[in-house]
Amino acid sequence: MLYDLNIAWSPGLSSSDLESTLRLSKTLGYDVVALNQTITGPRIPNQPAPITNPIPLLSPPHPSYPASSAITTTSTTSSSSLPPKSLPTILRRATLEITDPSTTNYRLSDFVRAYDLLALRPTSDKSFTWACNGTTDPPALISLDLTRPLGYHIHHRTAMAAVHRGSRFEICYSQAIRLSPSNPESARARSIFIGNVQSLLRATKGRGIVISSEAKSALGLRGPADVVNLMAVWGLGPEKGFEAMGAGARAVVVNEGVRRRGFRGVVDIVKVAEGGPEKPKPEEGEDTNGNGKQGKKQQKQKGGSNGQQQQQGQGQQSGQKRKNNDKAGRIGGGGGGGGGQQKPNKKMRKEGKA
């Protein structure tokens, strides 16, 4: 299965454009996609108010998520007009642009409960370090705007600390594709994008990478083979490229599902064990095999006859041993010359008389 965990969504997006984008992603081979709502710093709520999810529900929940994940939503698009067979499985995601982490940390748990996936987009060195190491719960994804100069160096220890915590770094290839080649600013942004991708791959050594599109329309989508070839040019091998869209992205979805379905994100009850058919209790006079009193008597008689046969066989063997010992003693006494008394010969008697 292939995953695209970032398709841009906004409240002003028309249902026809959204439908065409989702159908094209299904045609290209993506089985699971995520509609992403980007929330900038000023729009992140700081007051302790409930957070609602405005992204519409267009498909049944993912099998990894509980059925109760359909929490409060202010849907503006009806899902009845979109046939489910032509659409992939759709998740709902939020991306928070973080500049000052001190005003956002305590609201992350609320966003986790409201959305299926939560991603952080740090815009400074302080927020990047906080997203990798300082959050109470590790975010599912750390998504960077690679078309702008980061202003800081991605260190290997910081990046691998985030990977070991369970977070994944996201590379959105549509950030470079949607830039027009005729514009000099776009060419500059594309070169910055390639340099940032290479620095991220150098820091992580290709581990913990998830490839998404961040397509704002159907024109921003590309097939899996095209994306893998493009990432191979930028420094990511083909095997890790397919893994970034398959097994790596699936691990993010499954871990987030267990986090919401299991107890404290650690213990997950898959299925309650069921007992087998109970055996009937033996009645009085019956053993565990179902034999009654007559069966016990027959067993005793069989046991007694077997014991008598064994005793007779042992007696015959002991008698044969005694006979063999007697024969051996007689033969040994005759040949030993003095071992036993012998009768005098006739010649010896005649010589004695003479």
PDB file of N, CA and C in Angstrom, residues 159-227:
ATOM      1  N   ALA A 159      18.477  15.377  14.802  1.00  0.00           N
ATOM      2  CA  ALA A 159      17.555  14.690  13.894  1.00  0.00           C
ATOM      3  C   ALA A 159      17.341  13.242  14.300  1.00  0.00           C
ATOM      4  N   MET A 160      18.408  12.532  14.677  1.00  0.00           N
ATOM      5  CA  MET A 160      18.272  11.128  15.046  1.00  0.00           C
ATOM      6  C   MET A 160      17.577  10.966  16.396  1.00  0.00           C
ATOM      7  N   ALA A 161      17.678  11.965  17.267  1.00  0.00           N
ATOM      8  CA  ALA A 161      16.930  11.911  18.523  1.00  0.00           C
ATOM      9  C   ALA A 161      15.428  11.926  18.248  1.00  0.00           C
ATOM     10  N   ALA A 162      15.003  12.738  17.266  1.00  0.00           N
ATOM     11  CA  ALA A 162      13.590  12.755  16.894  1.00  0.00           C
ATOM     12  C   ALA A 162      13.162  11.426  16.272  1.00  0.00           C
ATOM     13  N   VAL A 163      14.022  10.826  15.459  1.00  0.00           N
ATOM     14  CA  VAL A 163      13.695   9.532  14.829  1.00  0.00           C
ATOM     15  C   VAL A 163      13.569   8.443  15.884  1.00  0.00           C
ATOM     16  N   HIS A 164      14.466   8.445  16.871  1.00  0.00           N
ATOM     17  CA  HIS A 164      14.405   7.440  17.933  1.00  0.00           C
ATOM     18  C   HIS A 164      13.170   7.629  18.819  1.00  0.00           C
ATOM     19  N   ARG A 165      12.670   8.827  18.925  1.00  0.00           N
ATOM     20  CA  ARG A 165      11.449   9.070  19.700  1.00  0.00           C
ATOM     21  C   ARG A 165      10.190   8.608  18.971  1.00  0.00           C
ATOM     22  N   GLY A 166      10.282   8.395  17.671  1.00  0.00           N
ATOM     23  CA  GLY A 166       9.131   7.952  16.892  1.00  0.00           C
ATOM     24  C   GLY A 166       8.639   8.943  15.872  1.00  0.00           C
ATOM     25  N   SER A 167       9.226  10.119  15.785  1.00  0.00           N
ATOM     26  CA  SER A 167       8.817  11.110  14.790  1.00  0.00           C
ATOM     27  C   SER A 167       9.482  10.817  13.446  1.00  0.00           C
ATOM     28  N   ARG A 168       8.881  11.323  12.387  1.00  0.00           N
ATOM     29  CA  ARG A 168       9.404  11.157  11.034  1.00  0.00           C
ATOM     30  C   ARG A 168       9.493  12.519  10.359  1.00  0.00           C
ATOM     31  N   PHE A 169      10.518  12.684   9.516  1.00  0.00           N
ATOM     32  CA  PHE A 169      10.700  13.923   8.765  1.00  0.00           C
ATOM     33  C   PHE A 169      10.021  13.779   7.406  1.00  0.00           C
ATOM     34  N   GLU A 170       9.285  14.808   7.034  1.00  0.00           N
ATOM     35  CA  GLU A 170       8.493  14.784   5.807  1.00  0.00           C
ATOM     36  C   GLU A 170       9.137  15.652   4.738  1.00  0.00           C
ATOM     37  N   ILE A 171       9.227  15.095   3.538  1.00  0.00           N
ATOM     38  CA  ILE A 171       9.693  15.826   2.363  1.00  0.00           C
ATOM     39  C   ILE A 171       8.520  15.909   1.391  1.00  0.00           C
ATOM     40  N   CYS A 172       8.126  17.126   1.034  1.00  0.00           N
ATOM     41  CA  CYS A 172       6.995  17.359   0.138  1.00  0.00           C
ATOM     42  C   CYS A 172       7.538  17.766  -1.229  1.00  0.00           C
ATOM     43  N   TYR A 173       7.423  16.857  -2.200  1.00  0.00           N
ATOM     44  CA  TYR A 173       8.032  17.112  -3.506  1.00  0.00           C
ATOM     45  C   TYR A 173       7.285  18.170  -4.300  1.00  0.00           C
ATOM     46  N   SER A 174       6.026  18.407  -3.998  1.00  0.00           N
ATOM     47  CA  SER A 174       5.262  19.402  -4.752  1.00  0.00           C
ATOM     48  C   SER A 174       5.729  20.827  -4.480  1.00  0.00           C
ATOM     49  N   GLN A 175       6.480  21.042  -3.415  1.00  0.00           N
ATOM     50  CA  GLN A 175       7.018  22.377  -3.147  1.00  0.00           C
ATOM     51  C   GLN A 175       7.957  22.824  -4.255  1.00  0.00           C
ATOM     52  N   ALA A 176       8.664  21.880  -4.875  1.00  0.00           N
ATOM     53  CA  ALA A 176       9.579  22.226  -5.973  1.00  0.00           C
ATOM     54  C   ALA A 176       8.912  22.120  -7.333  1.00  0.00           C
ATOM     55  N   ILE A 177       7.886  21.277  -7.466  1.00  0.00           N
ATOM     56  CA  ILE A 177       7.262  21.069  -8.773  1.00  0.00           C
ATOM     57  C   ILE A 177       6.384  22.244  -9.160  1.00  0.00           C
ATOM     58  N   ARG A 178       5.669  22.820  -8.207  1.00  0.00           N
ATOM     59  CA  ARG A 178       4.728  23.893  -8.544  1.00  0.00           C
ATOM     60  C   ARG A 178       5.411  25.233  -8.813  1.00  0.00           C
ATOM     61  N   LEU A 179       6.735  25.301  -8.677  1.00  0.00           N
ATOM     62  CA  LEU A 179       7.450  26.543  -8.975  1.00  0.00           C
ATOM     63  C   LEU A 179       7.631  26.687 -10.474  1.00  0.00           C
ATOM     64  N   SER A 180       7.366  27.858 -11.014  1.00  0.00           N
ATOM     65  CA  SER A 180       7.489  28.085 -12.459  1.00  0.00           C
ATOM     66  C   SER A 180       8.961  28.272 -12.816  1.00  0.00           C
ATOM     67  N   PRO A 181       9.443  27.587 -13.857  1.00  0.00           N
ATOM     68  CA  PRO A 181      10.865  27.704 -14.207  1.00  0.00           C
ATOM     69  C   PRO A 181      11.249  29.055 -14.795  1.00  0.00           C
ATOM     70  N   SER A 182      10.283  29.809 -15.323  1.00  0.00           N
ATOM     71  CA  SER A 182      10.620  31.093 -15.946  1.00  0.00           C
ATOM     72  C   SER A 182      10.894  32.188 -14.918  1.00  0.00           C
ATOM     73  N   ASN A 183      10.367  32.033 -13.715  1.00  0.00           N
ATOM     74  CA  ASN A 183      10.548  33.044 -12.685  1.00  0.00           C
ATOM     75  C   ASN A 183      11.908  32.854 -12.023  1.00  0.00           C
ATOM     76  N   PRO A 184      12.751  33.881 -11.956  1.00  0.00           N
ATOM     77  CA  PRO A 184      14.068  33.713 -11.310  1.00  0.00           C
ATOM     78  C   PRO A 184      13.946  33.423  -9.818  1.00  0.00           C
ATOM     79  N   GLU A 185      12.933  33.979  -9.173  1.00  0.00           N
ATOM     80  CA  GLU A 185      12.751  33.668  -7.750  1.00  0.00           C
ATOM     81  C   GLU A 185      12.389  32.196  -7.541  1.00  0.00           C
ATOM     82  N   SER A 186      11.619  31.645  -8.474  1.00  0.00           N
ATOM     83  CA  SER A 186      11.272  30.235  -8.379  1.00  0.00           C
ATOM     84  C   SER A 186      12.496  29.348  -8.589  1.00  0.00           C
ATOM     85  N   ALA A 187      13.374  29.734  -9.498  1.00  0.00           N
ATOM     86  CA  ALA A 187      14.594  28.963  -9.705  1.00  0.00           C
ATOM     87  C   ALA A 187      15.471  28.998  -8.459  1.00  0.00           C
ATOM     88  N   ARG A 188      15.523  30.149  -7.811  1.00  0.00           N
ATOM     89  CA  ARG A 188      16.278  30.264  -6.565  1.00  0.00           C
ATOM     90  C   ARG A 188      15.644  29.396  -5.477  1.00  0.00           C
ATOM     91  N   ALA A 189      14.328  29.395  -5.401  1.00  0.00           N
ATOM     92  CA  ALA A 189      13.651  28.568  -4.398  1.00  0.00           C
ATOM     93  C   ALA A 189      13.858  27.082  -4.666  1.00  0.00           C
ATOM     94  N   ARG A 190      13.916  26.680  -5.949  1.00  0.00           N
ATOM     95  CA  ARG A 190      14.155  25.272  -6.258  1.00  0.00           C
ATOM     96  C   ARG A 190      15.561  24.852  -5.849  1.00  0.00           C
ATOM     97  N   SER A 191      16.547  25.692  -6.054  1.00  0.00           N
ATOM     98  CA  SER A 191      17.911  25.361  -5.639  1.00  0.00           C
ATOM     99  C   SER A 191      18.016  25.281  -4.115  1.00  0.00           C
ATOM    100  N   ILE A 192      17.307  26.174  -3.419  1.00  0.00           N
ATOM    101  CA  ILE A 192      17.282  26.111  -1.956  1.00  0.00           C
ATOM    102  C   ILE A 192      16.608  24.813  -1.495  1.00  0.00           C
ATOM    103  N   PHE A 193      15.540  24.431  -2.192  1.00  0.00           N
ATOM    104  CA  PHE A 193      14.843  23.199  -1.839  1.00  0.00           C
ATOM    105  C   PHE A 193      15.765  21.980  -1.975  1.00  0.00           C
ATOM    106  N   ILE A 194      16.486  21.897  -3.054  1.00  0.00           N
ATOM    107  CA  ILE A 194      17.379  20.745  -3.267  1.00  0.00           C
ATOM    108  C   ILE A 194      18.483  20.729  -2.217  1.00  0.00           C
ATOM    109  N   GLY A 195      19.048  21.909  -1.896  1.00  0.00           N
ATOM    110  CA  GLY A 195      20.090  21.954  -0.868  1.00  0.00           C
ATOM    111  C   GLY A 195      19.567  21.538   0.499  1.00  0.00           C
ATOM    112  N   ASN A 196      18.357  21.967   0.858  1.00  0.00           N
ATOM    113  CA  ASN A 196      17.782  21.573   2.150  1.00  0.00           C
ATOM    114  C   ASN A 196      17.472  20.080   2.204  1.00  0.00           C
ATOM    115  N   VAL A 197      16.996  19.526   1.083  1.00  0.00           N
ATOM    116  CA  VAL A 197      16.723  18.077   1.042  1.00  0.00           C
ATOM    117  C   VAL A 197      18.006  17.295   1.245  1.00  0.00           C
ATOM    118  N   GLN A 198      19.068  17.692   0.592  1.00  0.00           N
ATOM    119  CA  GLN A 198      20.336  16.991   0.733  1.00  0.00           C
ATOM    120  C   GLN A 198      20.903  17.110   2.148  1.00  0.00           C
ATOM    121  N   SER A 199      20.754  18.284   2.774  1.00  0.00           N
ATOM    122  CA  SER A 199      21.229  18.434   4.149  1.00  0.00           C
ATOM    123  C   SER A 199      20.395  17.587   5.116  1.00  0.00           C
ATOM    124  N   LEU A 200      19.093  17.456   4.877  1.00  0.00           N
ATOM    125  CA  LEU A 200      18.254  16.616   5.727  1.00  0.00           C
ATOM    126  C   LEU A 200      18.593  15.139   5.546  1.00  0.00           C
ATOM    127  N   LEU A 201      18.830  14.727   4.310  1.00  0.00           N
ATOM    128  CA  LEU A 201      19.209  13.329   4.067  1.00  0.00           C
ATOM    129  C   LEU A 201      20.592  13.033   4.636  1.00  0.00           C
ATOM    130  N   ARG A 202      21.476  14.020   4.610  1.00  0.00           N
ATOM    131  CA  ARG A 202      22.810  13.823   5.181  1.00  0.00           C
ATOM    132  C   ARG A 202      22.741  13.702   6.698  1.00  0.00           C
ATOM    133  N   ALA A 203      21.852  14.456   7.331  1.00  0.00           N
ATOM    134  CA  ALA A 203      21.746  14.405   8.790  1.00  0.00           C
ATOM    135  C   ALA A 203      21.081  13.119   9.265  1.00  0.00           C
ATOM    136  N   THR A 204      20.082  12.631   8.545  1.00  0.00           N
ATOM    137  CA  THR A 204      19.354  11.426   8.955  1.00  0.00           C
ATOM    138  C   THR A 204      19.886  10.159   8.309  1.00  0.00           C
ATOM    139  N   LYS A 205      20.797  10.292   7.322  1.00  0.00           N
ATOM    140  CA  LYS A 205      21.308   9.140   6.566  1.00  0.00           C
ATOM    141  C   LYS A 205      20.188   8.343   5.899  1.00  0.00           C
ATOM    142  N   GLY A 206      19.147   9.039   5.505  1.00  0.00           N
ATOM    143  CA  GLY A 206      18.040   8.406   4.804  1.00  0.00           C
ATOM    144  C   GLY A 206      17.064   7.655   5.684  1.00  0.00           C
ATOM    145  N   ARG A 207      17.209   7.738   7.005  1.00  0.00           N
ATOM    146  CA  ARG A 207      16.313   7.025   7.915  1.00  0.00           C
ATOM    147  C   ARG A 207      15.259   7.980   8.477  1.00  0.00           C
ATOM    148  N   GLY A 208      14.069   7.436   8.701  1.00  0.00           N
ATOM    149  CA  GLY A 208      12.990   8.236   9.259  1.00  0.00           C
ATOM    150  C   GLY A 208      12.443   9.279   8.300  1.00  0.00           C
ATOM    151  N   ILE A 209      12.386   8.964   6.999  1.00  0.00           N
ATOM    152  CA  ILE A 209      11.915   9.902   5.983  1.00  0.00           C
ATOM    153  C   ILE A 209      10.554   9.435   5.466  1.00  0.00           C
ATOM    154  N   VAL A 210       9.633  10.359   5.330  1.00  0.00           N
ATOM    155  CA  VAL A 210       8.326  10.131   4.717  1.00  0.00           C
ATOM    156  C   VAL A 210       8.162  11.114   3.572  1.00  0.00           C
ATOM    157  N   ILE A 211       7.770  10.614   2.405  1.00  0.00           N
ATOM    158  CA  ILE A 211       7.601  11.446   1.213  1.00  0.00           C
ATOM    159  C   ILE A 211       6.112  11.684   0.995  1.00  0.00           C
ATOM    160  N   SER A 212       5.739  12.953   0.906  1.00  0.00           N
ATOM    161  CA  SER A 212       4.356  13.348   0.638  1.00  0.00           C
ATOM    162  C   SER A 212       4.345  14.344  -0.511  1.00  0.00           C
ATOM    163  N   SER A 213       3.155  14.722  -0.935  1.00  0.00           N
ATOM    164  CA  SER A 213       3.047  15.619  -2.083  1.00  0.00           C
ATOM    165  C   SER A 213       2.816  17.070  -1.668  1.00  0.00           C
ATOM    166  N   GLU A 214       1.943  17.311  -0.692  1.00  0.00           N
ATOM    167  CA  GLU A 214       1.466  18.656  -0.350  1.00  0.00           C
ATOM    168  C   GLU A 214       0.889  19.339  -1.592  1.00  0.00           C
ATOM    169  N   ALA A 215       0.125  18.563  -2.369  1.00  0.00           N
ATOM    170  CA  ALA A 215      -0.464  19.081  -3.603  1.00  0.00           C
ATOM    171  C   ALA A 215      -1.680  19.932  -3.281  1.00  0.00           C
ATOM    172  N   LYS A 216      -1.736  21.098  -3.883  1.00  0.00           N
ATOM    173  CA  LYS A 216      -2.889  21.980  -3.720  1.00  0.00           C
ATOM    174  C   LYS A 216      -3.958  21.739  -4.773  1.00  0.00           C
ATOM    175  N   SER A 217      -3.623  20.963  -5.792  1.00  0.00           N
ATOM    176  CA  SER A 217      -4.575  20.594  -6.837  1.00  0.00           C
ATOM    177  C   SER A 217      -4.103  19.278  -7.448  1.00  0.00           C
ATOM    178  N   ALA A 218      -4.852  18.802  -8.420  1.00  0.00           N
ATOM    179  CA  ALA A 218      -4.488  17.542  -9.066  1.00  0.00           C
ATOM    180  C   ALA A 218      -3.194  17.662  -9.870  1.00  0.00           C
ATOM    181  N   LEU A 219      -2.829  18.869 -10.276  1.00  0.00           N
ATOM    182  CA  LEU A 219      -1.601  19.044 -11.054  1.00  0.00           C
ATOM    183  C   LEU A 219      -0.348  18.845 -10.208  1.00  0.00           C
ATOM    184  N   GLY A 220      -0.464  18.883  -8.898  1.00  0.00           N
ATOM    185  CA  GLY A 220       0.700  18.703  -8.047  1.00  0.00           C
ATOM    186  C   GLY A 220       1.015  17.262  -7.701  1.00  0.00           C
ATOM    187  N   LEU A 221       0.215  16.325  -8.173  1.00  0.00           N
ATOM    188  CA  LEU A 221       0.428  14.909  -7.871  1.00  0.00           C
ATOM    189  C   LEU A 221       1.317  14.267  -8.929  1.00  0.00           C
ATOM    190  N   ARG A 222       2.100  13.295  -8.508  1.00  0.00           N
ATOM    191  CA  ARG A 222       2.955  12.514  -9.386  1.00  0.00           C
ATOM    192  C   ARG A 222       2.854  11.044  -9.013  1.00  0.00           C
ATOM    193  N   GLY A 223       3.143  10.185  -9.980  1.00  0.00           N
ATOM    194  CA  GLY A 223       3.114   8.757  -9.740  1.00  0.00           C
ATOM    195  C   GLY A 223       4.252   8.315  -8.831  1.00  0.00           C
ATOM    196  N   PRO A 224       4.122   7.162  -8.189  1.00  0.00           N
ATOM    197  CA  PRO A 224       5.175   6.701  -7.264  1.00  0.00           C
ATOM    198  C   PRO A 224       6.531   6.513  -7.940  1.00  0.00           C
ATOM    199  N   ALA A 225       6.547   5.967  -9.154  1.00  0.00           N
ATOM    200  CA  ALA A 225       7.830   5.756  -9.837  1.00  0.00           C
ATOM    201  C   ALA A 225       8.511   7.079 -10.162  1.00  0.00           C
ATOM    202  N   ASP A 226       7.749   8.070 -10.570  1.00  0.00           N
ATOM    203  CA  ASP A 226       8.323   9.391 -10.854  1.00  0.00           C
ATOM    204  C   ASP A 226       8.896  10.030  -9.588  1.00  0.00           C
ATOM    205  N   VAL A 227       8.196   9.864  -8.486  1.00  0.00           N
ATOM    206  CA  VAL A 227       8.678  10.446  -7.230  1.00  0.00           C
ATOM    207  C   VAL A 227       9.965   9.761  -6.785  1.00  0.00           C
TER     208      VAL A 227
END
